Coordinates of C-alpha atoms and ligand atoms in Angstrom, one line a residue:
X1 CA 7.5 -14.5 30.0
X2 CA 3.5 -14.9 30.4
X3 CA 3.5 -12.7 27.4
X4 CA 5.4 -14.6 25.6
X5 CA 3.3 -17.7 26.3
X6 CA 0.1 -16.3 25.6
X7 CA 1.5 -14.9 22.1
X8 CA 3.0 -18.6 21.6
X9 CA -0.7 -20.1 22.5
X10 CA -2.2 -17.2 20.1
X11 CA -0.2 -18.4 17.3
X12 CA -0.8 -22.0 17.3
X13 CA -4.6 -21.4 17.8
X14 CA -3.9 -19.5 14.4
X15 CA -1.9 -21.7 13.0
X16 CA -4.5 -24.7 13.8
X17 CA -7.2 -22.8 12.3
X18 CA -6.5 -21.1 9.1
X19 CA -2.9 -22.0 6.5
X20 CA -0.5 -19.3 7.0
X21 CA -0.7 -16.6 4.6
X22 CA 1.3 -15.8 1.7
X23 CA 2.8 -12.1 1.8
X24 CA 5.4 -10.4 -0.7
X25 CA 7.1 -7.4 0.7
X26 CA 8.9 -5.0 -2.3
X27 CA 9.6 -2.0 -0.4
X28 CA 11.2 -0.7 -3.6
X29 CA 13.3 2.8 -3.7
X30 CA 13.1 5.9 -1.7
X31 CA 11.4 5.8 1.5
X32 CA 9.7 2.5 0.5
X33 CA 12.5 0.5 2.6
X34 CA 12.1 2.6 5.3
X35 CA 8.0 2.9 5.9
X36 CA 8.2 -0.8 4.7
X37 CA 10.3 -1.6 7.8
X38 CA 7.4 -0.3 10.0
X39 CA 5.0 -2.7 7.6
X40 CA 7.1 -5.9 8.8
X41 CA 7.0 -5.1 12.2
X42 CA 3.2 -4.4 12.1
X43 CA 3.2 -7.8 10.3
X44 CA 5.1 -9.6 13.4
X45 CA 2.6 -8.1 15.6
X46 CA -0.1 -9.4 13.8
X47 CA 1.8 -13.0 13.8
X48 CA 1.8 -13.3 17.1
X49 CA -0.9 -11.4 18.9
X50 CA -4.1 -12.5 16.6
X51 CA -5.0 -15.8 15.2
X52 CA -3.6 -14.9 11.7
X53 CA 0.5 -16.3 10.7
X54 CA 2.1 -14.8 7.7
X55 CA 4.7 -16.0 5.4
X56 CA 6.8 -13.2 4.4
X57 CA 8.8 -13.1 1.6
X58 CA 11.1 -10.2 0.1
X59 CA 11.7 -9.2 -3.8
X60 CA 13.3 -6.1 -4.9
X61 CA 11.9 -3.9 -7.6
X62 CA 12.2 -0.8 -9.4
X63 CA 15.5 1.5 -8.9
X64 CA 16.6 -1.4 -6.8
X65 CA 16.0 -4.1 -9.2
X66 CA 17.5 -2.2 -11.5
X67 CA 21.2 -2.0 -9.7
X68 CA 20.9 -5.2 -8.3
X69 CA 19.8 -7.2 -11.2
X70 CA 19.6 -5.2 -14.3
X71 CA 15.7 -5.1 -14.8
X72 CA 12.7 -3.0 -12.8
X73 CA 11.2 -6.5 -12.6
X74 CA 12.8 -9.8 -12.7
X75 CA 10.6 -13.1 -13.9
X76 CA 12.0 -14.3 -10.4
X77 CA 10.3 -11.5 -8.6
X78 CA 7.4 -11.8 -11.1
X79 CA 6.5 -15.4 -10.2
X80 CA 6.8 -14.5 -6.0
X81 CA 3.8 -11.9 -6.9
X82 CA 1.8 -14.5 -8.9
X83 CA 2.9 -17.1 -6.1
X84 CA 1.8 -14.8 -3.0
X85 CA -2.2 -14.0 -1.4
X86 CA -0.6 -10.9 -1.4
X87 CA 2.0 -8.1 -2.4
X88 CA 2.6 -5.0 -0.1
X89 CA 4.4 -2.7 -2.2
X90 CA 6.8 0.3 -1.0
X91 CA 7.3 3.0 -3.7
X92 CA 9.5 2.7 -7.0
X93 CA 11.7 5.9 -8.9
X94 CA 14.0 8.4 -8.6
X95 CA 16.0 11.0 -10.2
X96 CA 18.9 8.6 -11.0
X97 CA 16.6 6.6 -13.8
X98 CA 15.1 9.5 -14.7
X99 CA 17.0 9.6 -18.2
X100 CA 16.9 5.6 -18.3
X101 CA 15.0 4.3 -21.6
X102 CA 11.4 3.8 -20.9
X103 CA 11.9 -0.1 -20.4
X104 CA 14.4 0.9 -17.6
X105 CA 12.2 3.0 -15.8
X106 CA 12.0 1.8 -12.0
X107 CA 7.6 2.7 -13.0
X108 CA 8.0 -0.5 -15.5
X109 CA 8.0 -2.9 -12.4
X110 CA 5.1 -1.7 -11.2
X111 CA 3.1 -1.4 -14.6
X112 CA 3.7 -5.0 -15.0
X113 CA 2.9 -6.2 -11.8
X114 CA -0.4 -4.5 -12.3
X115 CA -1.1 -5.6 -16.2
X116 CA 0.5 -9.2 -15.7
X117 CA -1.3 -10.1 -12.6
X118 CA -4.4 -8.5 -14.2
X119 CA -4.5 -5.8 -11.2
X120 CA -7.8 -4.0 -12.8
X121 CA -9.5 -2.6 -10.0
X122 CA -7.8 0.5 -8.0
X123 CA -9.3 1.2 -4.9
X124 CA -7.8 4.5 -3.7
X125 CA -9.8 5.8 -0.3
X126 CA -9.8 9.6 0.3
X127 CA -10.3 9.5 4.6
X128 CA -10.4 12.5 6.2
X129 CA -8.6 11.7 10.2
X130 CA -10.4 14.2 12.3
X131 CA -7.2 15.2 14.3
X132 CA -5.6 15.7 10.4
X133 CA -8.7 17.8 9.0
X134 CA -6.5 21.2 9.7
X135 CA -4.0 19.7 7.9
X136 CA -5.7 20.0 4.4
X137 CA -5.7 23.3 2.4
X138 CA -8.9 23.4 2.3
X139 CA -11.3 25.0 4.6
X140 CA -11.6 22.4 7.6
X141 CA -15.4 22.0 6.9
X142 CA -15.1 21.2 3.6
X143 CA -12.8 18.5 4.4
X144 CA -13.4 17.0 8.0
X145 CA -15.6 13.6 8.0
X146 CA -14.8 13.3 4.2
X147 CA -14.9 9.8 3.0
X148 CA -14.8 9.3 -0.9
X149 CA -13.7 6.1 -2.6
X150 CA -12.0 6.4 -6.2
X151 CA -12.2 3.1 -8.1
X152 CA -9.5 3.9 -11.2
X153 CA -9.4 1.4 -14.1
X154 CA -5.9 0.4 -13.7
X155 CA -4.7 -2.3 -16.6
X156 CA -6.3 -0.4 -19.3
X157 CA -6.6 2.9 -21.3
X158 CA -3.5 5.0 -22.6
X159 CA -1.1 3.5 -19.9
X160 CA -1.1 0.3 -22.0
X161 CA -3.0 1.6 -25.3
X162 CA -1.2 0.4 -28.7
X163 CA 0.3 1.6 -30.5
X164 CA 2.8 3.7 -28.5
X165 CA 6.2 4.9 -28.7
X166 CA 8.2 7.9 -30.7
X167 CA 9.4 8.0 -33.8
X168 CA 11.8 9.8 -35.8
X169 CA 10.5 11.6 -38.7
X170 CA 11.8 12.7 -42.2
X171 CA 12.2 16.0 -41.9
X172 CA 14.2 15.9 -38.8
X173 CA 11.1 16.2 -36.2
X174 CA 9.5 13.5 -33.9
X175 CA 6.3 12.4 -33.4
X176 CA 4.9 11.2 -30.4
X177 CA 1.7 8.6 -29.9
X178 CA -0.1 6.9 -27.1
X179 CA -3.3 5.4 -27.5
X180 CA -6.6 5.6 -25.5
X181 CA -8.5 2.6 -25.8
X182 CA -11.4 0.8 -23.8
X183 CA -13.4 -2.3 -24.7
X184 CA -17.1 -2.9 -23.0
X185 CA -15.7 -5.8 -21.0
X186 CA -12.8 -3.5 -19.5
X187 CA -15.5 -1.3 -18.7
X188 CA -18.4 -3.3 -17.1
X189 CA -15.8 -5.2 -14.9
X190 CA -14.7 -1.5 -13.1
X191 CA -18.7 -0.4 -13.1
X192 CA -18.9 -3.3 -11.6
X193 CA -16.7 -3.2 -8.5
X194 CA -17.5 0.6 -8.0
X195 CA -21.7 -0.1 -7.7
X196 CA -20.9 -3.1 -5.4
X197 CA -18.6 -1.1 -3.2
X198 CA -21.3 1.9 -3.3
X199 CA -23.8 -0.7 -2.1
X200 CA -21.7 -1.1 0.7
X201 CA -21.2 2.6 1.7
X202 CA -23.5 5.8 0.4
X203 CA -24.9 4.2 -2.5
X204 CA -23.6 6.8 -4.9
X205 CA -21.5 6.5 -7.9
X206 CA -19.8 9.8 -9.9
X207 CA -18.5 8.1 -13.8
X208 CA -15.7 10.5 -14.6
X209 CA -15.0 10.4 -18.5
X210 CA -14.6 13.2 -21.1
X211 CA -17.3 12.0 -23.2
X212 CA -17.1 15.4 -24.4
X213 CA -14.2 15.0 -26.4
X214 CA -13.5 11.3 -26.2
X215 CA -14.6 8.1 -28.1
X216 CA -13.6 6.1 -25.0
X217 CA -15.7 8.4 -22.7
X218 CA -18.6 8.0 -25.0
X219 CA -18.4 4.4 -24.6
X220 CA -17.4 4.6 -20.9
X221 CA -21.0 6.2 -20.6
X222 CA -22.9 4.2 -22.0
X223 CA -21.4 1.1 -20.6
X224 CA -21.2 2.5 -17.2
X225 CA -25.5 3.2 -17.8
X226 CA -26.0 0.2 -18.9
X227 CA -24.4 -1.7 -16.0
X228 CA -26.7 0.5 -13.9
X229 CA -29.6 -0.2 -15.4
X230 CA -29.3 -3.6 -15.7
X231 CA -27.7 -4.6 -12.4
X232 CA -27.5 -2.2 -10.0
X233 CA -30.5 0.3 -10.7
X234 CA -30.7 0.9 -6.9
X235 CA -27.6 2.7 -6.8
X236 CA -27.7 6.5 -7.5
X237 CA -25.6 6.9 -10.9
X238 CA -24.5 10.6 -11.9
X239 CA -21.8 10.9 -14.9
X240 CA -19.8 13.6 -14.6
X241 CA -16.8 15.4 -17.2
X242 CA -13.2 14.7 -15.7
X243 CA -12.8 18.2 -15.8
X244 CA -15.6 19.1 -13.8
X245 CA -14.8 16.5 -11.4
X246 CA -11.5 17.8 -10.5
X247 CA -13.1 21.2 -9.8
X248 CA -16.1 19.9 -7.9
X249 CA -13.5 18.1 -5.9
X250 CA -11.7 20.8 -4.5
X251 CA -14.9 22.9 -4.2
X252 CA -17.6 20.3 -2.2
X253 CA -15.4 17.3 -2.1
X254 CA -18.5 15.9 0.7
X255 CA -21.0 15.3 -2.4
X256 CA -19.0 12.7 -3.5
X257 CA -19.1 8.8 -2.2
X258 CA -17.5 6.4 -4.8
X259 CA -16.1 7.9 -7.8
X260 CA -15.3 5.2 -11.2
X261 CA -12.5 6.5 -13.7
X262 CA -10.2 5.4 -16.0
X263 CA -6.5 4.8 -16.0
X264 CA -5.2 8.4 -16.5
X265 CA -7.9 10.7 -15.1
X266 CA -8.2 8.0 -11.9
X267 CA -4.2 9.3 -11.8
X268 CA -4.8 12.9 -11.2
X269 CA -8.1 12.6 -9.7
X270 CA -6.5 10.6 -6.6
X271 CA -4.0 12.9 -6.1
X272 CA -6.5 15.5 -6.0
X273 CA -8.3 13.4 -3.7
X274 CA -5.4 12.5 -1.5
X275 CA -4.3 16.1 -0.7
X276 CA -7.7 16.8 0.1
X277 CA -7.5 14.7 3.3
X278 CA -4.0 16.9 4.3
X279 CA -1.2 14.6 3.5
X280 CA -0.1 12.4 0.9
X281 CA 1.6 10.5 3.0
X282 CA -1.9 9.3 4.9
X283 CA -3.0 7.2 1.3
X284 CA -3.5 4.1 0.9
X285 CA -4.5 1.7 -1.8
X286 CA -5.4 -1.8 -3.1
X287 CA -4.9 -3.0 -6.9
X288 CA -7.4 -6.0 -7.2
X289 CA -7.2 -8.8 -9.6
X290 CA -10.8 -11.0 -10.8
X291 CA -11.7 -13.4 -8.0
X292 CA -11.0 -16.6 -9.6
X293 CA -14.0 -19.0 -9.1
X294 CA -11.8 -22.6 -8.8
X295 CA -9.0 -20.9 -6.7
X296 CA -11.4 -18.9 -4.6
X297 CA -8.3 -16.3 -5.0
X298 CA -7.4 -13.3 -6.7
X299 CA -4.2 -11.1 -7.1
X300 CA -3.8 -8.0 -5.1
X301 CA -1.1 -5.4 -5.0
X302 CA -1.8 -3.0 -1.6
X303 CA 0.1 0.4 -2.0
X304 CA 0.5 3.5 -0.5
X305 CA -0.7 6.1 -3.1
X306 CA 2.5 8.6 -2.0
X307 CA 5.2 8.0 -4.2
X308 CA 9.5 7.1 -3.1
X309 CA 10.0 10.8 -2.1
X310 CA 13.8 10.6 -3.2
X311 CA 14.4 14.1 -1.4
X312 CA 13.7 12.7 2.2
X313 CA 14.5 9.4 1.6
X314 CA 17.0 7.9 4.3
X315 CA 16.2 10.4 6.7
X316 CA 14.0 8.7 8.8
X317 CA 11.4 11.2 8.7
X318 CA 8.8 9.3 6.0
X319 CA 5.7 9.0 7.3
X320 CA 4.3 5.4 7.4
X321 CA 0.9 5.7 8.1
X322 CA -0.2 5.1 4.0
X323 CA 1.7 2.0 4.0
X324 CA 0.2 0.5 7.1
X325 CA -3.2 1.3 5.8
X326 CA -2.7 -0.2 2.6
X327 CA -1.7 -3.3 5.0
X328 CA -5.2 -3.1 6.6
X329 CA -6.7 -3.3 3.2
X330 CA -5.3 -6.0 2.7
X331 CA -6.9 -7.4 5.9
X332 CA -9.4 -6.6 4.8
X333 CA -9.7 -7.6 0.9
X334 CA -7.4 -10.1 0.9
X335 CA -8.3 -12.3 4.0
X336 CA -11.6 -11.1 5.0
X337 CA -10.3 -10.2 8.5
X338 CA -12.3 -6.8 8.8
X339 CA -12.1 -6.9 12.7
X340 CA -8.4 -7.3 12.3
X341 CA -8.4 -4.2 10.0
X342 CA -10.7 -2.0 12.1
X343 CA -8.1 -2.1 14.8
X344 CA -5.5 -1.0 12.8
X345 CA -7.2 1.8 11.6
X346 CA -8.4 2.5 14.8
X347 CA -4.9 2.6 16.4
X348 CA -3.5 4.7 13.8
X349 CA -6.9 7.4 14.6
X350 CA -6.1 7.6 17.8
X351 CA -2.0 7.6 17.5
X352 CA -3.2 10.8 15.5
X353 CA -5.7 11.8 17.8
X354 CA -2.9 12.0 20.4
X355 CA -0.9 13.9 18.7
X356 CA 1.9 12.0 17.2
X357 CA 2.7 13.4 13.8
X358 CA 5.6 12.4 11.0
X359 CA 7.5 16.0 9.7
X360 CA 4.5 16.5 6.7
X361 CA 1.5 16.3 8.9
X362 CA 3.4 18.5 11.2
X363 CA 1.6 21.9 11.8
X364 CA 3.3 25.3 12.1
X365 CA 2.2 26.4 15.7
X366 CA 0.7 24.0 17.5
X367 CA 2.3 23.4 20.6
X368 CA 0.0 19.8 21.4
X369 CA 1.1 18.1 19.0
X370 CA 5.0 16.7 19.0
X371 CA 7.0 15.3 16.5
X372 CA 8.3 11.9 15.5
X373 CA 10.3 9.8 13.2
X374 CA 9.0 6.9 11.5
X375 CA 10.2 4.6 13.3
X376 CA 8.7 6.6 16.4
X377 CA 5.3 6.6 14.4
X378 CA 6.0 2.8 13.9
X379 CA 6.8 2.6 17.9
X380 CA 3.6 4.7 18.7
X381 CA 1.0 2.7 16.7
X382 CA 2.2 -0.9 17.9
X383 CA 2.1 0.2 21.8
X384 CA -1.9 1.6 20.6
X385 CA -2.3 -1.9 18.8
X386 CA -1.0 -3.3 22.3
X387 CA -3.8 -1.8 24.0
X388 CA -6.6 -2.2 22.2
X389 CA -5.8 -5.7 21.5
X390 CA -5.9 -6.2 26.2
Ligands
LIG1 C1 0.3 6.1 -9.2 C2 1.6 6.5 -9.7 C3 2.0 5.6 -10.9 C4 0.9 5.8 -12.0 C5 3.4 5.8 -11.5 C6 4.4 5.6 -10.4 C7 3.6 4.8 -12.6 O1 1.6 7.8 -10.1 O2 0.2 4.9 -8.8 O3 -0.6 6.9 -9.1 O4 1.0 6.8 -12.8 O5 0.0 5.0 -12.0
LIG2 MG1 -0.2 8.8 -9.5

């Protein structure tokens, strides 16, 4: 009852103070519904024990669009996500679209959200938890403390490159084509968000291309340079081959702070990165739009970087700490409450720290840690979030 009328007084100080934010939930296929579930009650928490009241609305996309209304996206869907301060997005696929047409992939949903709300800037953090650094494959000192930050070009490159498609050839064969392409703009925009983040952290950028091989990385180069030189000349700039990236990656992942890609090899070099930190299923992500000067706003998709895991899905056994931690970016990106995301991060650390681990961060033989379900993860991190918060 007290509780109750201090969470009440909370929320109407919040309400008083700042217009309740806009939030879109698409917790998609797989195990997006269920580490999405664990999002929402995060969400509540937040509602009603800090000065900060969210609208929340629900669209479905992907497999589940799909079924339920014959398209991985529907305009209706589309104009929530334009509508909304910001979408928290589950995971889309599986194998029963796997042979669908490529418009009718569940992936289409998401590939327009990002290009059609302009979505440019990935921001995929590689966090190594202490109590998870044993987790990794690699050695634990190559990997405990890590902190790297890929920035992938996400609305550009071969993903959207025309033309595209497959066609059917005279003597019987097929040819395939996607296209590679980058403008300057495309470029300077990314350089751009990577050198102002570095600003904020180690002050080092790594530009991944194949200029080796490429036109695109060529020009990705020299934009990247000249962005450097002209506007951020105090940040440490090294370019570096894709290839070698991977490589130096998995060998001294520590030398690296921020890392700016493009579409395709910010795809595989973010998985690299992910595993690096032991689990997938720790990842999260924001997809940033251009802050637009008259609305003061700009679109953001937040996403964990695993993806719907059809072989465990509906098993309760997901781990929901990437989703929750794409929720804290969003805290912290799209409303500018860093205090409010520090304490979710914090919670999760510690929820870790104590123990608590989902079935893949589990270890073989460790008899202090115990396992839970997701919704036990969920339990665990809003009894820490209690806590903290007094
Ligand atoms: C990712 C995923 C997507 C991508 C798929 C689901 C389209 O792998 O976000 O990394 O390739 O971008
Ligand atoms: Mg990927």
């Amino acid at each position: 009852m007290g509780d109750d009328t201090r969470a009440q007084r909370k929320t109407e100080n919040g309400r008083s103070m700042t217009a309740n934010k806009k939030l879109l939930i698409l917790p998609g296929d797989g195990i997006g519904p269920e580490v999405m579930d664990q999002v929402v009650r995060v969400v509540d928490w937040y509602g009603k024990e800090r000065a900060v009241k969210f609208d929340l609305d629900e669209g479905r996309v992907g497999g589940a669009a799909i079924e339920a209304e014959g398209t991985p996206l529907s305009d209706a869907t589309f104009a929530k996500a334009e509508a909304a301060d910001a979408v928290l997005f589950g995971a889309v696929g599986g194998p029963k679209w796997d042979t669908n047409s490529f418009d009718m992939k569940p992936e289409r949903g998401l590939l327009r959200l990002r290009k059609d709300l302009g979505l440019f800037a990935n921001l995929r953090p590689a966090i190594c938890f202490d109590a998870l650094a044993e987790s990794s494959s690699l050695k634990t000192e190559l990997v405990a403390g890590l902190d790297i930050m890929i920035v992938r070009e996400l609305t550009g490159g071969v993903y959207f490159g025309e033309p595209r498609g497959i066609e059917d050839l005279s003597d019987g064969t097929r040819r395939a084509v996607d296209t590679q392409v980058y403008t300057t703009p495309e470029i300077e925009r990314i350089a751009r968000v990577a050198f102002d983040l570095a600003r904020k952290r180690g002050n080092l950028v790594h530009s991944a291309e194949k200029s080796n091989v490429m036109h695109t990385g060529v020009l990705w180069r020299e934009v990247v340079q000249k962005v450097h030189d002209e506007e951020f000349p105090d940040v440490e700039l090294h370019h570096i081959l894709a290839d070698n990236c991977s490589m130096q990656l998995v060998r001294n992942p520590k030398q690296f702070d921020v890392i700016v890609t493009d579409n395709l090899f910010g795809d595989i070099l973010s998985d690299v990165g992910a595993m690096l930190t032991g689990s997938l299923g720790n990842l999260p992500s924001a997809s940033l739009g251009a802050f637009d000067e008259a609305t003061g706003k700009r679109h953001a998709l937040y996403e964990p970087v695993h993806g719907s895991a059809p072989d465990i899905a509906g098993q309760g056994i997901a781990n929901p700490i990437a989703s929750l931690l794409s929720f804290a970016m969003a805290l912290r990106y799209s409303f500018d409450l860093g205090e409010d995301a520090d304490l979710l991060e914090t919670a999760i650390g510690n929820v870790l720290a104590s123990g608590m681990r989902t079935a893949d961060i589990m270890p073989a033989n460790n008899p202090k840690v115990a396992k839970v379900s997701t919704g036990g993860m969920g339990d665990t991190i809003l009894r820490e979030l209690g806590k903290l918060a007094g």
